[in-house]
Coordinates of C-alpha atoms in Angstrom, one line a residue:
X1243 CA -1.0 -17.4 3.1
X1244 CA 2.2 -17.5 5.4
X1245 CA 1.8 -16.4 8.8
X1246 CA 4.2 -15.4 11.2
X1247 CA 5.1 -18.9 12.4
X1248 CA 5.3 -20.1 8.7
X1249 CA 7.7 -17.1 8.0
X1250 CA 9.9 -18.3 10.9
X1251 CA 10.1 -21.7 9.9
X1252 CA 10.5 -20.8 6.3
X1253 CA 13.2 -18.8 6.4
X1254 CA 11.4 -16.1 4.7
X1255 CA 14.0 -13.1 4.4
X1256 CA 13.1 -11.4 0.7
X1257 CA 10.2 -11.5 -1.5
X1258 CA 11.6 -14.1 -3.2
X1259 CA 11.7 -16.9 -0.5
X1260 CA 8.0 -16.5 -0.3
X1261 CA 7.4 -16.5 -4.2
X1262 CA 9.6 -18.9 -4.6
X1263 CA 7.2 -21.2 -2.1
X1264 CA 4.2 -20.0 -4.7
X1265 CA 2.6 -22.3 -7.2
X1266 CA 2.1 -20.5 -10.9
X1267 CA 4.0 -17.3 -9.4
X1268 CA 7.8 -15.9 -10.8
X1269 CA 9.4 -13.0 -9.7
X1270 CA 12.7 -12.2 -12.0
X1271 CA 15.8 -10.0 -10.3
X1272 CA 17.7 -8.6 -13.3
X1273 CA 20.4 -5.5 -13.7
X1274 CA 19.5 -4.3 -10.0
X1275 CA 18.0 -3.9 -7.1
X1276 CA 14.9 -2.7 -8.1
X1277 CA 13.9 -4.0 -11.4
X1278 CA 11.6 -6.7 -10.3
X1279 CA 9.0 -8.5 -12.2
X1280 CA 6.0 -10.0 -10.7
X1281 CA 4.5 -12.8 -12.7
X1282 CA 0.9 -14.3 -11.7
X1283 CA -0.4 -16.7 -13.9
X1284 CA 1.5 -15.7 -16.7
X1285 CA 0.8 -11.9 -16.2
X1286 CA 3.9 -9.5 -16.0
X1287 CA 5.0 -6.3 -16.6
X1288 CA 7.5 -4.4 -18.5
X1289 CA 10.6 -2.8 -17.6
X1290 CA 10.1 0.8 -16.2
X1291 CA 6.0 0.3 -15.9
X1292 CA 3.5 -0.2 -13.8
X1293 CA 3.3 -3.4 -12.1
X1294 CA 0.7 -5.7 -12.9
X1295 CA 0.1 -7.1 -9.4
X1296 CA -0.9 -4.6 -6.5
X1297 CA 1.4 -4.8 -3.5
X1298 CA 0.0 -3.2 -0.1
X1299 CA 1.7 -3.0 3.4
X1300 CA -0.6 -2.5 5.9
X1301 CA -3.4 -1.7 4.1
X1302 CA -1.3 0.7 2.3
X1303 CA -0.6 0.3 -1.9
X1304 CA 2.7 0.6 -3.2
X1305 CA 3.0 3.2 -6.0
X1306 CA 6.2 2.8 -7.3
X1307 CA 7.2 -1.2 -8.4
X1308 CA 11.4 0.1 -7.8
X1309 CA 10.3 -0.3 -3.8
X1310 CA 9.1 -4.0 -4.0
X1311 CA 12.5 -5.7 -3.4
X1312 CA 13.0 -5.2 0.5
X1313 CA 14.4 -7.1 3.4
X1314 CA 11.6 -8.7 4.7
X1315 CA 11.6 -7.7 8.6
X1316 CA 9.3 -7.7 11.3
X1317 CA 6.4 -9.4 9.3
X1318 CA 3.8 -11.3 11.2
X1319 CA 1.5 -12.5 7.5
X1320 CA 1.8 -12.7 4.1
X1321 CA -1.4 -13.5 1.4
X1322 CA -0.6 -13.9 -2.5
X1323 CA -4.1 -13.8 -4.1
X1324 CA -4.1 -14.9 -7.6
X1325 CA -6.3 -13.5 -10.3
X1326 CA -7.9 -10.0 -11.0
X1327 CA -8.2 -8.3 -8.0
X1328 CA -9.4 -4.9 -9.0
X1329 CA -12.5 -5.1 -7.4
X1330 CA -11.2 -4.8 -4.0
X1331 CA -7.5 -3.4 -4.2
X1332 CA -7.9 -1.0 -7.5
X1333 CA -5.4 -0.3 -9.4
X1334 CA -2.5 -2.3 -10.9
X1335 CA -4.7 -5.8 -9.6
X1336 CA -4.8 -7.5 -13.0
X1337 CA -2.5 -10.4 -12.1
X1338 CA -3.7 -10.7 -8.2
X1339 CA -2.7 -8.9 -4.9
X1340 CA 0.2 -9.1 -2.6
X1341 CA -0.9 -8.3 0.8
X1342 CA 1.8 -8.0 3.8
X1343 CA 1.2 -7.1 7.3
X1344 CA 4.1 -6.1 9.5
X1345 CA 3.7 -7.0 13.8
X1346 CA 1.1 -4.9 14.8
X1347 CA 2.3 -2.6 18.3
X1348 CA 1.9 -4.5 21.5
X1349 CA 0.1 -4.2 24.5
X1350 CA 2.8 -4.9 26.4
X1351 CA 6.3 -3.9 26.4
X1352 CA 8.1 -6.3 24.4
X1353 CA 12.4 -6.3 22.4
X1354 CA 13.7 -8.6 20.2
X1355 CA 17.0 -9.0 18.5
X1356 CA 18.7 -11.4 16.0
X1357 CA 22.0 -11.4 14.9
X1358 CA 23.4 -13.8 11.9
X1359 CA 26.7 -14.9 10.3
X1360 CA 26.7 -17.0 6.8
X1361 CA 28.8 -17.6 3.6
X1362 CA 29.8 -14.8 1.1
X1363 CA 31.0 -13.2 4.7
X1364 CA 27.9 -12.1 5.0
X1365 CA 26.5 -10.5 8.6
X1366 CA 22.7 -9.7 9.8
X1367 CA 21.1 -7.7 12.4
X1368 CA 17.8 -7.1 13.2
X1369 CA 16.3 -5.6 16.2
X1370 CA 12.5 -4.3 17.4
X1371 CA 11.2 -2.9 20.6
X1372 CA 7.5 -2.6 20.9
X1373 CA 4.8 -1.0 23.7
X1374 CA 2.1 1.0 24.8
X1375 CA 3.6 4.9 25.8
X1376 CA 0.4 6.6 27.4
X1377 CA -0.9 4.8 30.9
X1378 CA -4.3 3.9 29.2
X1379 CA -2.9 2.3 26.3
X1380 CA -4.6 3.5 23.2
X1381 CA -1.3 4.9 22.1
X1382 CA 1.1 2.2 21.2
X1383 CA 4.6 2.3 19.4
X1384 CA 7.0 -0.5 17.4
X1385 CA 10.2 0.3 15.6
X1386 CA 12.3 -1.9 14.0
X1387 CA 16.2 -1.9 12.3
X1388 CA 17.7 -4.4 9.8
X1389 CA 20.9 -4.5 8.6
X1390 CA 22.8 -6.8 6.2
X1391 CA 26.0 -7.1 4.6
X1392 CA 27.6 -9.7 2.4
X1393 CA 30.8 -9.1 0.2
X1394 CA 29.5 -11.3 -2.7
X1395 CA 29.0 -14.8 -4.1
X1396 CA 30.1 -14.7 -7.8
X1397 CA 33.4 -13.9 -8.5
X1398 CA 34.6 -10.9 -11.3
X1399 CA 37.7 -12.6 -13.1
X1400 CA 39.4 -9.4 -14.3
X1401 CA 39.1 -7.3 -11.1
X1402 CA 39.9 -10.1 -8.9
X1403 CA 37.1 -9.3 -6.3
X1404 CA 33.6 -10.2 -5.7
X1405 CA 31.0 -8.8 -8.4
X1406 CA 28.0 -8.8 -6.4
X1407 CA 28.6 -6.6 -2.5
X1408 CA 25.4 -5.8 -1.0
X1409 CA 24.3 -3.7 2.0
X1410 CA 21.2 -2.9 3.4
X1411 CA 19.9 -0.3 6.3
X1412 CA 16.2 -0.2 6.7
X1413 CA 13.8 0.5 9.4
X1414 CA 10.5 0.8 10.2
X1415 CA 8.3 2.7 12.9
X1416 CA 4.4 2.3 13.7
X1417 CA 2.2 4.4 15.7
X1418 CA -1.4 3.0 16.9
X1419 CA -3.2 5.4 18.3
X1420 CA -7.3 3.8 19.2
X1421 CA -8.7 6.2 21.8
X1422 CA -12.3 4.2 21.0
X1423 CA -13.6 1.5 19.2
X1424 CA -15.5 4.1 16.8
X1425 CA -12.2 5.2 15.3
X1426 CA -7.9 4.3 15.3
X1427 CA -4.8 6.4 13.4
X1428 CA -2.2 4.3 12.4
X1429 CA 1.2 6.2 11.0
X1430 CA 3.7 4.0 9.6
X1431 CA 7.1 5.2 8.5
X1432 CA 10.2 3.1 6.5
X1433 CA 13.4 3.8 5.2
X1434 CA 15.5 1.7 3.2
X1435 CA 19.1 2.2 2.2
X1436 CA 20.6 -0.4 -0.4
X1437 CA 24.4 0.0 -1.7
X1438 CA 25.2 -3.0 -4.0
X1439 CA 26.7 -3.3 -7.9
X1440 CA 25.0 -3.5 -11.3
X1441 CA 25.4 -5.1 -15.0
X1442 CA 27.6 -8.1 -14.1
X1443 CA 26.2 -9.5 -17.3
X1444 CA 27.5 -12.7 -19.1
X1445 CA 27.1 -13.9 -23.1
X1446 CA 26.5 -17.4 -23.7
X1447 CA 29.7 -19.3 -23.8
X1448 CA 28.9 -19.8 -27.3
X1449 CA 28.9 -16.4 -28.4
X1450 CA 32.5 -16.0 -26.3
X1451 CA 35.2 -16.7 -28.9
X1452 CA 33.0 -13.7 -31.6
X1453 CA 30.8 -11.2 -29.4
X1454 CA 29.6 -10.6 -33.0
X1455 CA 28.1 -13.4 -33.4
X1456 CA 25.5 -12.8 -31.3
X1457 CA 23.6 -11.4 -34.0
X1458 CA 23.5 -14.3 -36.4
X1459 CA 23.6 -17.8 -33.7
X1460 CA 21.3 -18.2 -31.8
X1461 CA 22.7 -18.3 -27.7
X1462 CA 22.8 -21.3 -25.7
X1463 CA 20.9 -20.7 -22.8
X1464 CA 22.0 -24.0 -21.3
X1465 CA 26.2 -23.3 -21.3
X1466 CA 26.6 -20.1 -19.6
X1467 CA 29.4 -20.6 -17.5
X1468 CA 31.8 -18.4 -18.7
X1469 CA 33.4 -16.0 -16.0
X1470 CA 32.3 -12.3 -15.1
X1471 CA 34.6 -10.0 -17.0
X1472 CA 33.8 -6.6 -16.3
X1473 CA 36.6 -3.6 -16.2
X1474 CA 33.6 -1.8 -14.4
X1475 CA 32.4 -2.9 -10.9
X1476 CA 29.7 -0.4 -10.9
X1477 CA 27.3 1.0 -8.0
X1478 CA 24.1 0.5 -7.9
X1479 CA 22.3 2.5 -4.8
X1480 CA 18.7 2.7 -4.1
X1481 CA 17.0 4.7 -1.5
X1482 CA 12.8 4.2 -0.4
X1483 CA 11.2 6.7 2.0
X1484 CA 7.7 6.2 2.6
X1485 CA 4.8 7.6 5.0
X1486 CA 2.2 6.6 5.5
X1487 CA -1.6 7.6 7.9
X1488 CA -4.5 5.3 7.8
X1489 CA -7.5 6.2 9.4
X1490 CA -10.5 4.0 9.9
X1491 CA -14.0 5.0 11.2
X1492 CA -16.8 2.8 12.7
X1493 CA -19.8 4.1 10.9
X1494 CA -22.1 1.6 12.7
X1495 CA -23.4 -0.4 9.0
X1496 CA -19.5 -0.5 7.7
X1497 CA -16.1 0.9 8.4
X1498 CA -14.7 3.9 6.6
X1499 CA -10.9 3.9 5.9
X1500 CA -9.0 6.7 4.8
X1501 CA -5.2 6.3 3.8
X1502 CA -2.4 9.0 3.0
X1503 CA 0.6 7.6 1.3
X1504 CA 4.3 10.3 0.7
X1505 CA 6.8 7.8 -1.2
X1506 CA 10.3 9.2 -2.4
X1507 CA 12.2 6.2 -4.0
X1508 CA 15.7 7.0 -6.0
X1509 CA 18.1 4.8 -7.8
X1510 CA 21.7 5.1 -9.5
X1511 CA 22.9 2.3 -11.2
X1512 CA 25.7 2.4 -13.7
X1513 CA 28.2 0.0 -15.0
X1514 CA 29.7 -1.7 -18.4
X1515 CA 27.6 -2.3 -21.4
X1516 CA 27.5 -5.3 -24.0
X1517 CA 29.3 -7.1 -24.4
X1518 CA 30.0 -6.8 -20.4
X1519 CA 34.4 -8.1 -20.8
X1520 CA 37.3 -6.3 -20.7
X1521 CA 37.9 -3.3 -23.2
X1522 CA 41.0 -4.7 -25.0
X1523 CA 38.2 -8.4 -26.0
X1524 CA 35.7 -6.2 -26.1
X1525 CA 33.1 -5.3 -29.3
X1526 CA 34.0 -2.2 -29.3
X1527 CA 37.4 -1.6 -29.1
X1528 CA 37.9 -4.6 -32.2
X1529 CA 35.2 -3.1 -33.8
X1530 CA 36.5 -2.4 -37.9
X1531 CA 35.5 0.5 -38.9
X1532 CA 31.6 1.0 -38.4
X1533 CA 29.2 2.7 -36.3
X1534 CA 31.3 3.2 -33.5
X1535 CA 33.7 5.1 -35.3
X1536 CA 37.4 4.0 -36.2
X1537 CA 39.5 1.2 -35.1
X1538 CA 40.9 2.1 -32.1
X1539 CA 43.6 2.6 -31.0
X1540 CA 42.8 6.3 -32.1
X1541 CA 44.6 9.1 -31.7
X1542 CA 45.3 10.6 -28.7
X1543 CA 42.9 13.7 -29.0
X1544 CA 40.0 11.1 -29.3
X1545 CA 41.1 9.8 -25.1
X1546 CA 42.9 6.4 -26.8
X1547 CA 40.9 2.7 -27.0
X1548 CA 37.3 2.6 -26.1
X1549 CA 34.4 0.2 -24.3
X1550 CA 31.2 0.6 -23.4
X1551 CA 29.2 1.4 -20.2
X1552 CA 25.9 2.6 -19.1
X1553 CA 24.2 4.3 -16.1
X1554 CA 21.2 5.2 -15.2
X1555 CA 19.0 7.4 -13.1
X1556 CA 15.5 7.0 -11.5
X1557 CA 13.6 9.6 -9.2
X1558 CA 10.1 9.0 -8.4
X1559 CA 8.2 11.3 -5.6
X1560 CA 4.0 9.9 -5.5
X1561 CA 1.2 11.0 -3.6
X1562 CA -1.8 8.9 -2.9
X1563 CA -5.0 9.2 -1.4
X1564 CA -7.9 6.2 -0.9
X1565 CA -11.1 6.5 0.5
X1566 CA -12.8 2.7 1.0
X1567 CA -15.9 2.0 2.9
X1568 CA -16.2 -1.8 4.0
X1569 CA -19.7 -3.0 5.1
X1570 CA -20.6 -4.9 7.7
X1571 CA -22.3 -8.3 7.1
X1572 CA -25.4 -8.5 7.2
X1573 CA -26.8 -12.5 7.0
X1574 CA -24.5 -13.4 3.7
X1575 CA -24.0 -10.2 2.2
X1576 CA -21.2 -7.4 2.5
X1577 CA -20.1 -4.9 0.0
X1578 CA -16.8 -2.5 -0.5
X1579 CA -16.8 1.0 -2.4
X1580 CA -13.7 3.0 -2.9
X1581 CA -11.9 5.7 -4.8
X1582 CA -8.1 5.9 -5.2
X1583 CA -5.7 8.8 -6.9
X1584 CA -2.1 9.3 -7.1
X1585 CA 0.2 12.0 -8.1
X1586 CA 3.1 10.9 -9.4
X1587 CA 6.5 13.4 -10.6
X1588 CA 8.7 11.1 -12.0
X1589 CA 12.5 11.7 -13.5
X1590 CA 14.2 9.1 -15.7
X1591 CA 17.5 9.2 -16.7
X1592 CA 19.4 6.5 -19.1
X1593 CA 22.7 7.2 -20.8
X1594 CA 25.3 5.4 -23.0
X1595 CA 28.9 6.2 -22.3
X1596 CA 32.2 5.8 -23.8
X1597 CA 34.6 3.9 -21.6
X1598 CA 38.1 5.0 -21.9
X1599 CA 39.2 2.6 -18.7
X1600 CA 39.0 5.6 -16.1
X1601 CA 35.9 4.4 -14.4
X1602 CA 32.6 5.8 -15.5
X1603 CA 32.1 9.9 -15.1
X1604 CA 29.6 11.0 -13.3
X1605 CA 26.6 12.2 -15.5
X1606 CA 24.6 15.4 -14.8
X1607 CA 21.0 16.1 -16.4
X1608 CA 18.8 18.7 -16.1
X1609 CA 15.3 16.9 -14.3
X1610 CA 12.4 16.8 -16.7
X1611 CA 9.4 15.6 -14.0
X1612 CA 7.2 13.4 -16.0
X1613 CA 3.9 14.1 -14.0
X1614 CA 1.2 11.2 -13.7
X1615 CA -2.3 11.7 -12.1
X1616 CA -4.0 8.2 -12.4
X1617 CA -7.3 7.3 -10.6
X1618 CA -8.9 4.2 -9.9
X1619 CA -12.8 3.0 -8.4
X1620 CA -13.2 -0.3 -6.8
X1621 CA -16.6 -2.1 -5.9
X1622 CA -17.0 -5.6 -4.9
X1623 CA -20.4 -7.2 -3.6
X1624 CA -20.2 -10.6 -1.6
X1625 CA -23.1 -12.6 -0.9
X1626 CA -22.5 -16.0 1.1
X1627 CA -25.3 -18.1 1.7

């Protein structure tokens, strides 16, 4: 567990300073922004799945794993639980549960601000405000904005610039409303705006000399320090929306919690394909005559010399519904019951392209929603002697 002072002290900016801090626990960034796989005791997931480890903010389940990868901002705990964890979170618990809790509204009114400068001429901002807003207190507001910008660490060799920008906007705001102990609403809303690049791939320096031999030698993983090469910077842009309304109900022998989830997370990315260099070194344009078609350079109907590049295009709208009742203890023994469902329309686009070293068009399908309606139970019975 990491509270807030831990977080402080830490560092703790991004999911993976934390998991980096956790014992048998991986997470692996690849190809953008939000392909992220979470690994708990050897449990992962696949590429374009579902997750294998539940994450919940406040209570509240992520449904979509693209929205994991966030700046980490106004966060007062953090609790990795290892193992199956079905029994109390539901759905998508196999590997364990991440549990985050932002700063909860304040009695009082409170600000805070932090600015930042660092390498990569890189900038941060964050601010938050908190406080009650009606006289008696039961109704109580935080909002919060991050931003960050950095031009870049690794250096792209052909174009001469950084291969790796990145920007974030994000914000969150919480309501608290507790007119009695018998029952609170808590509405939490979050936006998150990332603008940053995609596919700056390398091959093994090995394989550098003959991109073709890549599939006959075997790569060496431990001599990859060739340079990035790509004609194509690419984008890569990823937007999260999420709302959220949690209620929760003293029923005298337990609490009843109801939660409401909207999420709307899109992403673009596009850039070069394998063999990720320049199109005159590239597999492709030297290419003999095979699968691709004939030796460039062609003639001129056919656009002139050729490379590869690749984009693609996810759009994911869910809505979720849980109902959980929590017991109270009574001498050693407690006990949680609860139902989950979740509506999902998903849109998935993925394209290879011809790159004829104008940049890479802009592609245009015609959405196909790929509807989803799983369900999950939960029950888990405690006994503590």
């Amino acid at each position: 567990m990491f509270t807030e002072q831990a977080i402080e002290s830490a560092g703790i900016e991004s999911p993976r300073d934390f998991v980096a801090m956790v014992p048998n626990m991986t997470l692996v960034e690849v190809q953008n922004v939000g392909n992220s796989f979470i690994t708990i005791r050897g449990i992962s997931q696949a590429r374009n799945s579902e997750p294998s480890v539940a994450v919940l903010v406040d209570g509240v389940l992520e449904t979509n794993p693209y929205q994991f990868d966030q700046e980490l901002t106004d966060i007062r705990e953090i609790e990795v639980l290892k193992g199956p964890q079905g029994a109390v979170y539901g759905r998508n618990a196999i590997g364990g549960a991440i549990l985050i809790h932002t700063v909860d509204p304040s009695d009082h009114f409170s600000g805070a601000a932090r600015v930042g400068v660092g390498n990569g001429t890189s900038e941060k901002a964050q601010v938050a405000v908190s406080g009650p807003i009606d006289s008696a207190g039961t109704l109580k507001v935080r909002a919060s904005l991050n931003y960050y910008n950095t031009d870049g660490y690794r250096q792209n060799a052909f174009l001469d610039r950084k291969a790796d920008p990145y920007r974030d906007y994000s914000g969150r705001l919480r309501l608290l409303w507790k007119p009695s102990e018998q029952w609170s609403a808590d509405l939490r809303a979050l936006f998150d705006r990332v603008e940053t690049t995609a596919f700056y791939y390398i091959i093994p320096r090995n394989l550098e000399a003959n991109p073709f031999a890549s599939f006959t030698t075997p790569p060496n993983a431990n001599d990859v320090t060739s340079a990035i090469q790509n004609s194509n910077l690419g984008t890569d842009n990823r937007d999260v929306a999420d709302v959220a309304l949690k209620f929760d109900f003293n029923l005298g022998p337990g609490t009843l919690t109801a939660v409401s989830d909207y999420n709307r997370t899109k992403e673009i990315d596009t850039g070069d394909a394998y063999d990720f260099r320049p199109i005159t070194t590239s597999i492709a344009y030297n290419c003999p005559p095979c699968f691709l078609g004939p030796r460039p350079p062609p003639t001129a109907a056919q656009g002139g010399p050729f490379d590869l590049s690749q984009i693609q295009f996810i759009d994911v709208t869910t809505y979720s519904q849980e109902l959980r009742f929590t017991s109270s203890r009574i001498g050693g023994f407690s006990w949680i019951a609860g139902a989950y469902y979740v509506h999902t329309e998903r849109f998935i686009s993925t394209d290879n392209l011809f790159d004829r070293g104008a940049g890479i068009p802009a592609v245009y399908e015609t959405p196909r929603v790929d509807p989803a309606n799983p369900y999950a139970t939960n029950t888990n019975i405690t006994f503590l002697s």
